[in-house]
Amino acid sequence: MAEPMDVAAAAAAPAPAPADVDEGLYSRQLYVMGHEAQRRMASSDVLIVGLNGLGVEVAKNVILAGVKSLTLYDPTPASYGDLSAQFYLTEADLGQPRAAASKAKLAELNEYVQVSLTPEGQALDGAYLSGFRVVVAIDQLLAEQLRLNDLCRECGACFLAGDVRGVAAAIFCDFGASFTCYDVDGEPAASAMISAVTQENPAAVTCLEDHRHGLETGDFVTITGVEGMEELNGQEFQITVTGPYTFELPTVDATGYANYIRGGYVNQVKKPVELSFRTMREALVSPGEFLLADFAKMDRPPVLHQAFRGLHAYMREHGGALPPPGDAAAAEEVWQEAQRINAAAKTDGDGSEAALHVENFEDAKDVVLRVALVAAGVTSPMCAAMGGVLGQEVLKAASGKFCPIRQWFYIDALETLSDEPLPAEEVAPRGSRYDGQIAVYGATLQTKICAQRVFLVGAGAIGCEMLKNWAMMGVGCGDAGGVHVTDMDRIERSNLSRQFLFRSTDIGQPKSTTAAASAKRMNTDMRVSPYEAKVAPSTEDVFDTDFYDGLDAVCTALDNIDARLYMDSRCLFFGLPMYESGTMGTKGNTQIVVPHLTEHYGATRDPPEKSVPVCTLKNFPHQIEHTIQWARDWFEGAFKQTPDSVNAYLSDAEFLKKLERQPNIRLETLTAVMRSLVGDRPRSFDDCVAWARLQFDKLFRNAILQLLHNFPLDHVTTSGAPFWSTLTPVLNPTLTLTRTRTLIRTRT
């Protein structure tokens, strides 16, 4: 049996060399996580206890991300209630252990991840748990969660717990008494240019007003390139932020320093942060501050905490069973338990570690009752959303990247329920794969869901998730329903780490047809029609008036603005709801557009990017963005615009006539054409080298020397201020060129 694992030490150790990263598979993910974090994940063993709808979502996400191994434990027999969210179970698996029935399909997701089952008869004791870096408990009784958390504390494993009860969910994280987070936000280190430093105690630093410094109090920074206060250069300081463009150096008394003259850069130094977590036993009674997800429900998390404690108390008294759907008496019992727990909370002297007590808890009775009435149900969207959050917490524990949840997270969608509780017969199980969802929304609404006719535009990462969710929900699975999906792309290897409906054998195949076939295997009743056409005016013979008139809604899962705006115009014209979403790294956004109720997608636009004046780009670049834009502009002119003009001159007999109608660019274009075909035309590889060498001199030496000749270092403006300041930094053309002999080999 493995020795107990010290998770903090394991996270601090250098990433193991053998865990080479497959950049072809994880290329997109590496932009977010980085190689070191990816290697740490690839050396992590994870155990998931509980393979219901939430559990399989976590398992799927963790496998796709690329941990070393995933072990599954769940002997619970699969039931009809599972089929509303557990997408790797079918009716043929009913009665089989959920973990065993799911293993083979989960193992197909990533060839680099070893997926296995806990050996039959193996107890989840401390010796066994010590072989894992992360342990995740899903849908477990409170007593079992507490037991597993205690064991994880003893053996040094990170512990997470998650529950989805109808349309309410809870997540708990305990990464131990000391956990090292190497990068709390994953953002690039902030940097800014300095415009002033005061001779005060403490010294105050001001940055350029056209660029916020992006720092926070407590951050560490280094300062370089300051003229005058040379003592600051190369030093590291912890700062106190005083404004979006200013901060102080508390440890610096600059009263005796020389005057600040000009220049300087401040660069953030990202340092590891040590975090301490409380055990579940402690945090259950005194949860501390909750992570808030819905700012329209600021007071909801404490209420949900007590509601879930009431549910656990009910389950303890009823042999682990949840309140039957729609059972008002059982819901009342949950309320009584929650009320008892809340009333029993006592505060100590200063209240710093007080047991949670919700004031005026009676006002929240309706919330607790509504949670209890649907707690036995399950919905795929809630499992998918919470599976994403909980899966991300697993990756944080394994990689040490991004700040974990500390420690409770609650969310609900009670607003989606009917205004009045549904009668028991409306939510009673029917021996249907939708029993879990019927327990929440009722059989009548389920019939309407099956009859929905929707259009999914895009079958990438979001599109795959939507198809899976709809298959579980029954969208388009009735005789009158249907799902249309279009995507003109083909499957690539880099897609496989996040577009989970595809396998390596599907590379090169159309995304739409492959995704549609995968979704239909999850629910054979799904009526799905794939297309390989883009959405644009040119395809309105395919997606015509009859097509849109036959829809109930449109869901966009696109990767470009133009297509989104086009679909927005189509939905406006035909009066259709549009569900818009997108992702960028670990960030995501959604927008629900309802005709005659909300603004449409194109009603608001991102502000245009700030343009950089040509004189700044050419003579006084002082930000990295300036140099990038300058380089792009030069490259565009030298290697695209000029070659395009030359090719047009050689191939288009009307070129000169067309150019006469553009007097503003006529001379410049003709000069570039003549230079390319006559003066600068290369006739050998040596000519190309000579051209490049002359361009280098022109751009990086001669132009700078000319500028310094026109404006010497001691030049002043008409107001008497130094010309060379922070906004016009001194350009240094110092360059030593040596003649070298280079051997160039050409491979054919």
XYZ file of C-alpha atoms in Angstrom:
748
model
C 0.000 0.000 0.000
C 1.240 3.481 -0.849
C 2.787 5.661 1.837
C 0.789 8.737 2.969
C 1.202 11.599 0.533
C 2.263 15.090 1.575
C 0.242 17.122 -0.926
C 1.883 20.440 -0.086
C 5.341 18.964 -0.596
C 4.241 17.244 -3.776
C 2.872 20.484 -5.185
C 6.070 22.329 -4.272
C 8.331 19.783 -5.903
C 9.541 20.325 -9.460
C 7.243 18.851 -12.061
C 8.391 15.332 -12.941
C 10.308 15.068 -16.182
C 8.673 11.897 -17.536
C 5.271 13.558 -17.766
C 5.910 15.053 -21.192
C 3.045 17.203 -22.403
C 1.362 16.313 -25.692
C 1.201 19.810 -27.153
C -0.863 18.643 -30.090
C -3.613 17.451 -27.771
C -3.402 20.103 -25.051
C -2.423 23.099 -27.197
C -5.431 25.234 -26.232
C -5.273 24.235 -22.582
C -1.576 25.064 -22.319
C -2.342 28.717 -23.078
C -4.327 28.775 -19.830
C -2.516 26.349 -17.533
C 1.067 26.492 -18.755
C 3.497 23.575 -19.037
C 4.444 23.358 -15.358
C 0.841 23.205 -14.161
C 0.009 20.682 -16.885
C 2.895 18.462 -15.777
C 1.730 18.625 -12.180
C -1.727 17.532 -13.241
C -0.209 14.721 -15.270
C 1.416 13.396 -12.087
C -1.762 13.526 -9.963
C -3.969 10.585 -8.984
C -7.646 11.380 -8.382
C -10.411 9.366 -6.704
C -14.091 10.123 -7.335
C -16.594 8.588 -4.933
C -20.049 8.742 -6.531
C -20.842 8.490 -10.264
C -24.248 10.123 -10.572
C -24.879 12.983 -13.017
C -22.573 15.356 -11.148
C -19.911 12.700 -10.634
C -19.672 11.764 -14.307
C -19.383 15.452 -15.260
C -16.434 15.878 -12.889
C -14.853 12.654 -14.145
C -15.227 13.701 -17.777
C -13.682 17.125 -17.168
C -10.770 15.795 -15.122
C -9.941 13.125 -17.701
C -10.022 15.608 -20.575
C -7.714 17.938 -18.631
C -5.094 15.203 -18.372
C -4.490 13.964 -14.814
C -2.306 10.887 -14.313
C -5.072 8.533 -13.234
C -8.717 8.551 -12.201
C -10.170 5.890 -9.931
C -13.939 5.451 -9.661
C -15.947 4.203 -6.706
C -19.716 3.782 -6.806
C -21.442 0.433 -6.257
C -24.887 2.087 -6.381
C -27.140 0.376 -8.980
C -28.132 2.635 -11.880
C -31.794 3.707 -11.888
C -34.125 5.601 -14.203
C -33.529 8.711 -12.123
C -29.856 8.661 -13.130
C -30.605 8.830 -16.857
C -31.672 12.484 -16.647
C -28.041 13.554 -16.195
C -25.647 10.566 -16.227
C -24.804 10.607 -19.926
C -22.698 7.427 -19.858
C -25.572 5.279 -18.576
C -28.328 3.844 -20.759
C -31.414 1.784 -20.052
C -29.295 -1.308 -20.681
C -27.208 -0.366 -17.611
C -30.139 -0.227 -15.171
C -29.333 -2.248 -12.078
C -25.576 -2.259 -12.802
C -23.085 -0.444 -10.503
C -22.783 3.110 -11.779
C -18.981 3.218 -11.682
C -18.509 -0.079 -13.512
C -21.101 0.828 -16.149
C -19.383 4.183 -16.845
C -15.711 3.164 -16.806
C -15.259 2.013 -20.411
C -16.757 5.164 -21.946
C -14.810 7.441 -19.626
C -11.573 5.631 -20.504
C -12.090 6.501 -24.189
C -11.823 10.225 -23.489
C -8.040 10.435 -23.059
C -5.458 7.778 -23.845
C -2.999 9.344 -21.398
C -5.256 8.958 -18.339
C -5.522 5.588 -16.634
C -9.156 5.044 -15.610
C -9.818 2.246 -13.140
C -12.288 1.000 -10.544
C -11.668 0.693 -6.836
C -11.016 -3.031 -6.257
C -14.084 -4.919 -5.130
C -14.201 -5.141 -1.355
C -11.626 -2.359 -0.921
C -12.504 -0.129 2.031
C -12.115 3.611 1.634
C -9.742 3.814 4.577
C -6.778 6.054 5.254
C -4.252 3.644 3.788
C -6.141 3.530 0.492
C -6.845 7.264 0.306
C -3.165 8.048 0.900
C -2.457 6.977 -2.676
C -4.399 9.928 -4.106
C -3.660 13.614 -4.326
C -7.333 14.550 -4.666
C -10.446 12.816 -3.314
C -13.895 13.937 -4.508
C -17.063 12.863 -2.671
C -20.259 13.172 -4.722
C -23.791 12.599 -3.421
C -22.598 11.121 -0.125
C -24.291 11.192 3.266
C -22.933 13.886 5.549
C -21.434 11.331 7.934
C -19.493 9.770 5.051
C -18.293 13.173 3.833
C -17.025 13.988 7.317
C -15.295 10.612 7.606
C -13.573 10.957 4.233
C -12.509 14.510 5.028
C -10.972 13.423 8.330
C -9.019 10.662 6.574
C -7.823 13.034 3.837
C -6.549 15.418 6.500
C -4.594 12.587 8.090
C -2.988 11.376 4.857
C -2.496 14.798 3.239
C -4.907 14.507 0.304
C -7.017 17.407 -0.942
C -10.726 16.827 -0.341
C -13.742 18.101 -2.264
C -17.448 17.394 -1.866
C -20.342 18.216 -4.166
C -24.111 17.776 -4.119
C -26.789 18.715 -6.639
C -30.297 18.596 -5.188
C -32.833 19.459 -7.857
C -32.001 23.047 -8.766
C -29.762 23.774 -5.762
C -26.120 22.808 -5.419
C -23.344 22.844 -2.827
C -19.560 22.520 -3.164
C -16.989 22.256 -0.382
C -13.182 22.432 -0.629
C -10.527 21.501 1.937
C -6.971 21.519 0.598
C -5.372 21.083 4.013
C -3.883 23.234 6.748
C -1.251 24.567 4.332
C -1.681 24.661 0.571
C 0.591 26.497 -1.862
C -1.101 28.396 -4.668
C 1.550 29.375 -7.207
C -0.621 31.644 -9.343
C -3.844 32.941 -7.832
C -5.393 34.362 -10.998
C -3.540 32.976 -14.020
C -3.221 36.456 -15.507
C 0.086 37.726 -16.953
C 2.162 39.761 -14.523
C 1.068 43.398 -14.625
C 3.443 46.086 -15.845
C 3.233 49.830 -16.294
C 5.374 52.843 -17.128
C 6.259 55.318 -14.412
C 5.620 59.025 -14.897
C 6.559 60.349 -11.431
C 8.018 59.359 -8.047
C 7.765 61.647 -5.016
C 10.557 62.440 -2.538
C 8.375 61.474 0.407
C 8.111 58.893 3.150
C 6.693 56.633 1.906
C 7.547 57.226 -1.739
C 4.516 57.549 -4.007
C 4.678 56.278 -7.583
C 2.461 57.533 -10.395
C 1.997 55.625 -13.642
C 0.895 56.876 -17.029
C -2.743 57.904 -16.995
C -3.594 56.089 -20.213
C -2.932 52.680 -18.677
C -4.106 51.399 -15.266
C -1.375 49.606 -13.381
C -3.628 46.645 -12.513
C -1.946 46.029 -9.148
C -3.411 45.260 -5.725
C -2.309 46.114 -2.207
C 0.162 43.498 -1.034
C 1.544 42.787 -4.492
C 5.300 42.653 -5.012
C 6.912 44.679 -7.798
C 10.321 45.476 -9.200
C 11.288 48.874 -10.573
C 13.756 49.375 -13.422
C 14.896 52.113 -15.762
C 14.268 55.096 -13.468
C 16.510 58.094 -14.127
C 17.279 60.193 -11.077
C 16.186 57.948 -8.218
C 18.694 55.266 -9.104
C 18.242 53.646 -5.668
C 14.889 52.213 -6.788
C 16.236 50.320 -9.772
C 16.500 46.567 -9.459
C 14.814 46.467 -6.060
C 11.727 44.505 -5.052
C 8.990 46.198 -3.044
C 5.632 45.312 -1.536
C 3.153 48.031 -2.428
C 0.036 49.733 -1.128
C -2.355 50.765 -3.891
C -3.770 54.282 -3.561
C -5.517 54.575 -6.922
C -5.804 53.055 -10.393
C -2.643 54.894 -11.486
C -0.812 55.327 -8.167
C 0.686 53.274 -5.371
C 3.044 53.723 -2.434
C 6.244 51.961 -1.402
C 5.721 51.658 2.394
C 9.327 50.615 3.072
C 10.939 53.418 1.047
C 11.821 56.777 2.591
C 12.705 58.818 -0.504
C 13.227 62.160 1.236
C 16.978 61.859 0.751
C 16.871 60.520 -2.796
C 17.793 62.517 -5.881
C 15.006 64.080 -7.925
C 13.090 61.813 -10.256
C 13.995 62.803 -13.814
C 12.147 60.494 -16.151
C 11.378 56.947 -17.250
C 11.043 53.727 -15.390
C 8.985 50.574 -15.421
C 7.146 48.759 -12.674
C 6.720 45.007 -13.093
C 4.637 42.762 -10.879
C 6.408 39.808 -9.268
C 3.972 36.949 -8.802
C 4.730 34.968 -5.667
C 3.278 31.756 -4.264
C 0.562 32.222 -1.658
C 0.114 29.907 1.324
C -3.550 29.133 2.020
C -5.020 27.466 5.079
C -8.316 25.564 5.075
C -10.555 24.375 7.879
C -11.894 20.858 8.109
C -15.457 20.121 7.080
C -16.413 19.555 10.721
C -15.283 23.081 11.535
C -16.583 24.755 8.382
C -19.960 23.032 8.595
C -20.759 24.863 11.827
C -18.793 28.061 11.127
C -18.643 28.344 7.329
C -17.101 31.797 7.249
C -17.485 33.849 4.088
C -19.335 32.231 1.198
C -18.261 32.543 -2.420
C -21.029 34.575 -4.041
C -22.163 33.607 -7.536
C -25.492 35.412 -7.945
C -25.508 39.068 -6.969
C -29.303 39.110 -7.205
C -29.334 36.737 -4.213
C -26.814 38.295 -1.855
C -28.386 36.723 1.250
C -29.072 33.301 -0.268
C -25.864 31.284 0.512
C -26.352 31.190 4.330
C -29.965 30.106 3.818
C -28.907 27.346 1.418
C -26.243 26.222 3.890
C -28.889 25.693 6.556
C -31.250 24.133 4.003
C -28.633 21.549 3.000
C -27.911 20.820 6.658
C -31.640 20.278 7.107
C -31.638 17.884 4.138
C -28.723 15.940 5.621
C -30.552 15.695 8.942
C -33.673 14.407 7.159
C -31.629 11.814 5.262
C -29.984 10.660 8.480
C -33.408 10.015 10.001
C -34.781 8.255 6.888
C -32.019 5.814 6.049
C -30.319 8.063 3.507
C -33.478 8.776 1.493
C -34.254 12.239 0.173
C -37.716 13.792 0.570
C -40.067 12.293 -2.066
C -40.801 14.727 -4.939
C -43.713 17.019 -4.135
C -44.171 15.628 -0.597
C -45.217 18.672 1.439
C -44.995 16.823 4.767
C -41.430 15.694 4.078
C -40.471 19.212 2.979
C -41.905 20.569 6.219
C -39.750 18.097 8.144
C -36.663 19.417 6.344
C -37.689 22.945 7.308
C -38.068 21.936 10.948
C -34.589 20.374 10.939
C -33.058 23.456 9.330
C -34.848 25.731 11.771
C -33.637 23.639 14.718
C -30.033 23.790 13.494
C -30.219 27.537 12.957
C -31.780 28.180 16.360
C -29.148 26.072 18.115
C -26.293 28.213 16.782
C -24.479 30.018 19.598
C -21.971 32.851 19.358
C -18.800 33.159 21.358
C -17.336 36.317 22.845
C -16.281 38.200 19.716
C -18.215 36.133 17.187
C -15.095 35.495 15.069
C -15.681 31.749 14.998
C -19.393 31.850 15.655
C -21.693 29.092 14.518
C -23.761 30.264 11.569
C -27.044 31.803 12.651
C -29.301 33.329 9.986
C -31.314 36.205 11.374
C -35.042 36.202 10.597
C -34.702 32.675 9.257
C -38.485 32.321 9.190
C -38.548 34.687 6.224
C -36.552 32.103 4.262
C -38.976 29.234 4.889
C -40.261 29.281 1.315
C -36.704 28.881 -0.013
C -36.026 25.865 2.209
C -39.364 24.247 1.312
C -38.813 24.725 -2.416
C -35.329 23.210 -2.170
C -36.721 20.216 -0.274
C -39.673 19.616 -2.619
C -37.391 19.016 -5.637
C -34.262 17.734 -3.852
C -34.820 14.176 -5.097
C -34.773 15.353 -8.701
C -31.815 15.958 -10.975
C -31.305 18.196 -14.003
C -28.518 17.904 -16.526
C -27.803 21.668 -16.795
C -27.234 21.976 -13.050
C -24.979 18.907 -13.025
C -23.055 20.232 -16.040
C -22.509 23.664 -14.506
C -21.470 22.333 -11.106
C -19.385 19.608 -12.725
C -17.412 22.338 -14.460
C -16.850 24.229 -11.210
C -15.948 21.133 -9.208
C -13.725 19.815 -11.999
C -11.838 23.113 -12.018
C -11.296 22.798 -8.261
C -9.767 19.358 -8.826
C -7.337 20.898 -11.322
C -6.472 23.664 -8.845
C -5.659 21.059 -6.218
C -3.542 19.061 -8.655
C -1.683 21.966 -10.255
C -1.478 24.672 -7.604
C -2.725 27.171 -10.178
C -5.676 29.523 -9.563
C -7.128 30.325 -6.157
C -9.429 27.585 -4.810
C -12.914 28.105 -3.395
C -12.631 28.914 0.308
C -14.575 26.935 1.286
C -18.340 26.721 0.621
C -20.066 27.526 -2.646
C -23.852 27.475 -3.048
C -26.059 28.275 -6.010
C -29.682 27.728 -6.933
C -32.105 28.209 -9.816
C -35.323 28.232 -7.799
C -36.697 30.906 -10.117
C -37.074 28.244 -12.814
C -39.658 26.356 -10.745
C -43.393 26.896 -11.053
C -44.855 29.659 -8.900
C -46.869 27.129 -6.907
C -45.562 23.678 -5.886
C -46.619 20.985 -8.339
C -48.938 18.227 -7.076
C -47.302 14.942 -6.138
C -48.835 13.074 -9.074
C -47.328 15.579 -11.529
C -43.773 14.933 -10.286
C -44.089 11.227 -9.451
C -41.671 8.799 -11.205
C -42.995 7.104 -14.335
C -40.312 4.568 -15.126
C -38.923 7.023 -17.697
C -35.380 8.156 -18.450
C -36.631 11.663 -17.608
C -37.820 10.779 -14.076
C -35.080 12.907 -12.504
C -36.172 15.984 -14.447
C -39.889 15.245 -14.033
C -39.321 15.306 -10.256
C -38.278 18.948 -10.646
C -40.454 20.382 -13.418
C -43.290 17.891 -13.837
C -44.507 15.638 -16.626
C -46.426 18.371 -18.469
C -43.340 20.511 -18.995
C -41.338 17.415 -19.937
C -43.717 16.810 -22.835
C -43.158 20.391 -24.009
C -39.380 19.998 -23.744
C -39.475 16.889 -25.931
C -41.466 18.807 -28.553
C -38.943 21.664 -28.809
C -37.400 22.444 -32.214
C -34.020 24.105 -31.805
C -31.106 25.139 -34.005
C -27.561 24.756 -32.659
C -24.982 26.793 -34.567
C -21.549 25.350 -33.865
C -20.487 21.890 -32.691
C -17.268 22.763 -30.887
C -16.641 22.689 -27.133
C -19.841 24.511 -26.162
C -21.830 22.819 -28.915
C -20.845 19.345 -27.673
C -21.937 20.244 -24.156
C -25.260 21.606 -25.398
C -26.019 18.468 -27.405
C -25.215 16.304 -24.391
C -27.419 18.399 -22.106
C -30.294 18.357 -24.594
C -30.033 14.594 -25.007
C -30.321 14.183 -21.234
C -33.184 16.691 -20.986
C -35.084 15.209 -23.912
C -34.944 18.331 -26.091
C -36.158 17.430 -29.570
C -36.826 13.829 -28.561
C -40.583 13.859 -29.152
C -42.429 13.142 -32.384
C -42.974 16.868 -32.970
C -39.502 17.936 -31.833
C -36.084 18.060 -33.422
C -32.561 19.441 -33.149
C -30.675 20.960 -36.083
C -26.909 21.415 -35.754
C -24.523 22.976 -38.259
C -20.753 23.332 -38.298
C -18.531 23.548 -41.363
C -15.343 22.551 -39.502
C -13.588 19.201 -39.399
C -12.297 17.538 -36.250
C -8.644 18.186 -35.342
C -6.477 16.561 -32.707
C -6.399 19.723 -30.593
C -10.203 19.536 -30.315
C -10.134 16.271 -28.366
C -9.109 17.809 -25.031
C -12.370 19.748 -24.695
C -14.874 18.603 -27.342
C -15.759 15.358 -25.631
C -18.155 13.944 -28.233
C -15.157 13.291 -30.518
C -12.503 10.557 -30.416
C -9.119 10.200 -32.107
C -10.708 7.939 -34.732
C -12.957 10.873 -35.707
C -10.103 13.203 -36.718
C -10.831 14.620 -40.157
C -14.558 13.922 -39.923
C -17.230 16.669 -39.920
C -17.944 18.008 -36.460
C -21.689 18.303 -36.969
C -22.367 14.752 -38.127
C -20.009 13.209 -35.560
C -21.441 15.213 -32.664
C -24.993 14.414 -33.749
C -24.243 10.689 -33.865
C -22.610 10.783 -30.417
C -25.566 12.621 -28.887
C -28.003 10.167 -30.413
C -26.102 7.281 -28.813
C -26.720 8.938 -25.442
C -30.451 9.152 -26.142
C -31.703 7.125 -29.088
C -34.955 9.114 -29.120
C -33.154 12.335 -30.056
C -34.196 13.578 -33.506
C -31.085 15.403 -34.692
C -30.249 16.675 -38.184
C -26.634 17.691 -38.943
C -25.500 20.222 -41.570
C -22.072 21.304 -42.811
C -23.094 24.771 -43.970
C -21.993 28.062 -42.461
C -24.585 30.611 -41.386
C -24.382 33.550 -43.786
C -26.426 35.246 -46.511
C -24.914 32.775 -48.991
C -26.658 29.822 -47.275
C -30.123 31.299 -46.962
C -31.262 28.777 -49.546
C -30.494 26.095 -46.929
C -31.607 27.931 -43.799
C -34.560 29.654 -45.429
C -37.802 31.161 -44.184
C -39.491 27.785 -43.798
C -36.524 26.569 -41.752
C -36.655 29.442 -39.254
C -40.457 29.401 -39.106
C -40.186 25.807 -37.921
C -37.944 26.651 -34.936
C -38.690 27.441 -31.306
C -35.218 28.737 -30.391
C -31.635 29.201 -31.586
C -28.468 28.461 -29.606
C -25.187 29.899 -30.873
C -21.866 28.246 -30.025
C -19.737 30.290 -32.409
C -16.168 31.537 -32.397
C -16.503 34.799 -34.320
C -18.447 38.042 -33.989
C -19.685 38.289 -37.585
C -21.545 34.978 -37.398
C -23.042 35.953 -34.048
C -24.297 39.247 -35.445
C -25.759 37.486 -38.470
C -27.630 34.979 -36.301
C -28.772 37.836 -34.095
C -30.307 39.535 -37.140
C -32.025 36.294 -38.186
C -33.484 35.783 -34.720
C -34.673 39.387 -34.631
C -36.356 39.034 -37.998
C -38.124 35.775 -37.134
C -38.833 36.637 -33.487
C -36.848 33.717 -32.052
C -35.125 33.458 -28.655
C -31.342 33.229 -28.936
C -29.039 31.652 -26.365
C -25.535 33.040 -26.802
C -22.373 31.898 -25.037
C -18.619 31.970 -25.344
C -15.431 31.119 -23.487
C -11.928 32.527 -23.208
C -9.545 30.507 -21.082
C -11.172 30.075 -17.677
C -13.640 32.865 -18.380
C -17.079 32.447 -19.891
C -20.138 34.463 -20.784
C -23.775 33.825 -21.584
C -26.548 36.035 -22.898
C -30.209 35.090 -23.115
C -32.095 37.056 -25.765
C -35.891 36.923 -25.489
C -37.941 38.757 -28.155
C -39.729 41.868 -26.876
C -38.240 41.414 -23.399
C -34.442 41.737 -23.470
C -31.972 43.602 -25.623
C -30.590 41.637 -28.541
C -26.975 40.587 -28.988
C -26.029 43.368 -31.395
C -27.583 46.100 -29.245
C -24.332 46.543 -27.352
C -20.830 46.308 -28.738
C -17.435 46.211 -27.132
C -15.834 49.662 -27.280
C -13.456 50.016 -30.216
C -9.833 49.406 -29.426
C -7.822 52.552 -28.888
C -5.921 53.485 -32.012
C -2.315 54.563 -31.726
C -1.272 57.773 -33.529
C 1.077 57.187 -36.445
C 3.659 59.600 -35.026
C 3.761 57.592 -31.791
C 4.223 54.318 -33.660
C 6.925 55.728 -35.914
C 8.973 57.857 -33.534
C 7.985 57.439 -29.880
C 6.746 53.939 -29.071
C 6.664 53.618 -25.281
C 4.460 50.574 -24.678
C 4.804 46.983 -25.810
C 1.480 47.401 -27.652
C 3.051 50.176 -29.722
C 5.936 48.004 -30.868
C 3.602 45.131 -31.729
C 1.345 47.404 -33.784
C 4.351 48.974 -35.504
C 5.745 45.556 -36.426
C 2.372 44.349 -37.717
C 1.948 47.464 -39.842
C 5.428 47.173 -41.333
C 5.043 43.451 -42.035
C 1.637 44.025 -43.649
C 3.107 46.653 -45.949
C 6.302 44.807 -46.849
C 4.990 41.274 -47.244
C 1.336 41.624 -48.189
C 0.261 44.988 -49.555
C 3.305 45.487 -51.784
C 3.326 41.897 -53.156
C -0.426 42.160 -53.782
C 0.112 45.361 -55.747
C 2.936 43.799 -57.783
C 0.860 40.723 -58.592
C -2.104 42.880 -59.580
C 0.143 44.990 -61.851
C 1.462 41.864 -63.567
C -1.863 40.067 -63.945
C -4.535 42.759 -64.283
C -4.533 44.784 -67.514
C -6.865 47.320 -65.884
C -4.617 47.838 -62.862
C -3.336 51.295 -63.851
C -6.798 52.532 -64.788
C -8.182 51.381 -61.467
C -5.298 53.042 -59.665
C -6.068 56.375 -61.342
C -9.360 56.416 -59.425
C -7.404 56.310 -56.154
C -5.181 59.416 -56.287
C -4.388 59.275 -52.554
C -2.401 56.051 -52.865
C -1.455 56.112 -56.559
C 2.092 57.472 -56.210
C 2.894 55.343 -53.158
C 1.631 52.168 -54.849
C 3.494 52.770 -58.114
C 6.694 53.560 -56.216
C 6.414 50.294 -54.289
C 5.768 48.339 -57.504
C 8.755 49.896 -59.271
C 11.023 49.296 -56.279
C 9.979 45.645 -56.073
C 10.383 44.939 -59.790
C 13.456 47.076 -60.455
C 15.467 48.612 -57.630
C 15.031 45.989 -54.892
C 14.359 42.972 -57.055
C 16.453 40.092 -55.693
C 18.239 37.898 -58.215
C 19.938 35.580 -55.726
C 19.785 34.526 -52.100
C 22.666 36.916 -51.387
C 20.481 39.769 -52.642
C 17.793 38.766 -50.122
C 20.330 38.809 -47.291
C 21.613 42.217 -48.397
C 18.058 43.592 -48.566
C 17.309 42.354 -45.047
C 20.572 43.836 -43.732
C 19.789 47.236 -45.246
C 16.255 47.136 -43.873
C 17.655 46.479 -40.409
C 19.926 49.528 -40.647
C 17.080 51.654 -41.956
C 14.614 50.678 -39.249
C 16.729 50.181 -36.142
C 19.737 52.449 -36.614
C 19.474 55.204 -39.194
C 15.960 56.344 -38.274
C 16.895 56.539 -34.585
C 20.111 58.461 -35.266
C 18.201 60.930 -37.440
C 15.599 61.446 -34.712
C 18.298 62.083 -32.107
C 19.990 64.522 -34.501
C 16.754 66.478 -34.881
C 15.983 66.308 -31.142
C 19.181 66.046 -29.044
C 19.036 64.638 -25.517
C 19.037 68.148 -24.024
C 16.255 69.414 -26.284
C 13.389 71.182 -24.483
C 9.837 71.991 -25.548
C 8.464 75.517 -25.974
C 7.321 75.383 -22.341
C 10.830 74.550 -21.153
C 10.091 70.947 -20.221
C 12.514 68.194 -21.304
C 11.510 66.812 -24.688
C 12.700 63.308 -23.798
C 10.345 62.276 -20.995
C 8.328 59.238 -20.011
C 5.999 59.613 -22.978
C 8.937 60.089 -25.349
C 11.622 57.763 -23.964
C 15.155 58.150 -25.215
C 15.889 55.788 -28.070
C 19.260 54.083 -27.911
C 20.741 53.072 -31.270
C 23.882 51.534 -29.702
C 24.648 48.585 -31.928
C 27.732 46.553 -32.672
C 27.715 44.608 -35.909
C 30.317 41.994 -36.679
C 31.004 40.239 -39.937
C 30.410 36.521 -39.574
C 30.458 33.602 -41.951
C 27.259 31.592 -41.780
C 26.742 28.195 -43.332
C 23.213 27.827 -44.618
C 21.933 24.369 -45.458
C 18.835 24.008 -47.563
C 16.766 20.871 -47.233
C 14.787 19.626 -50.201
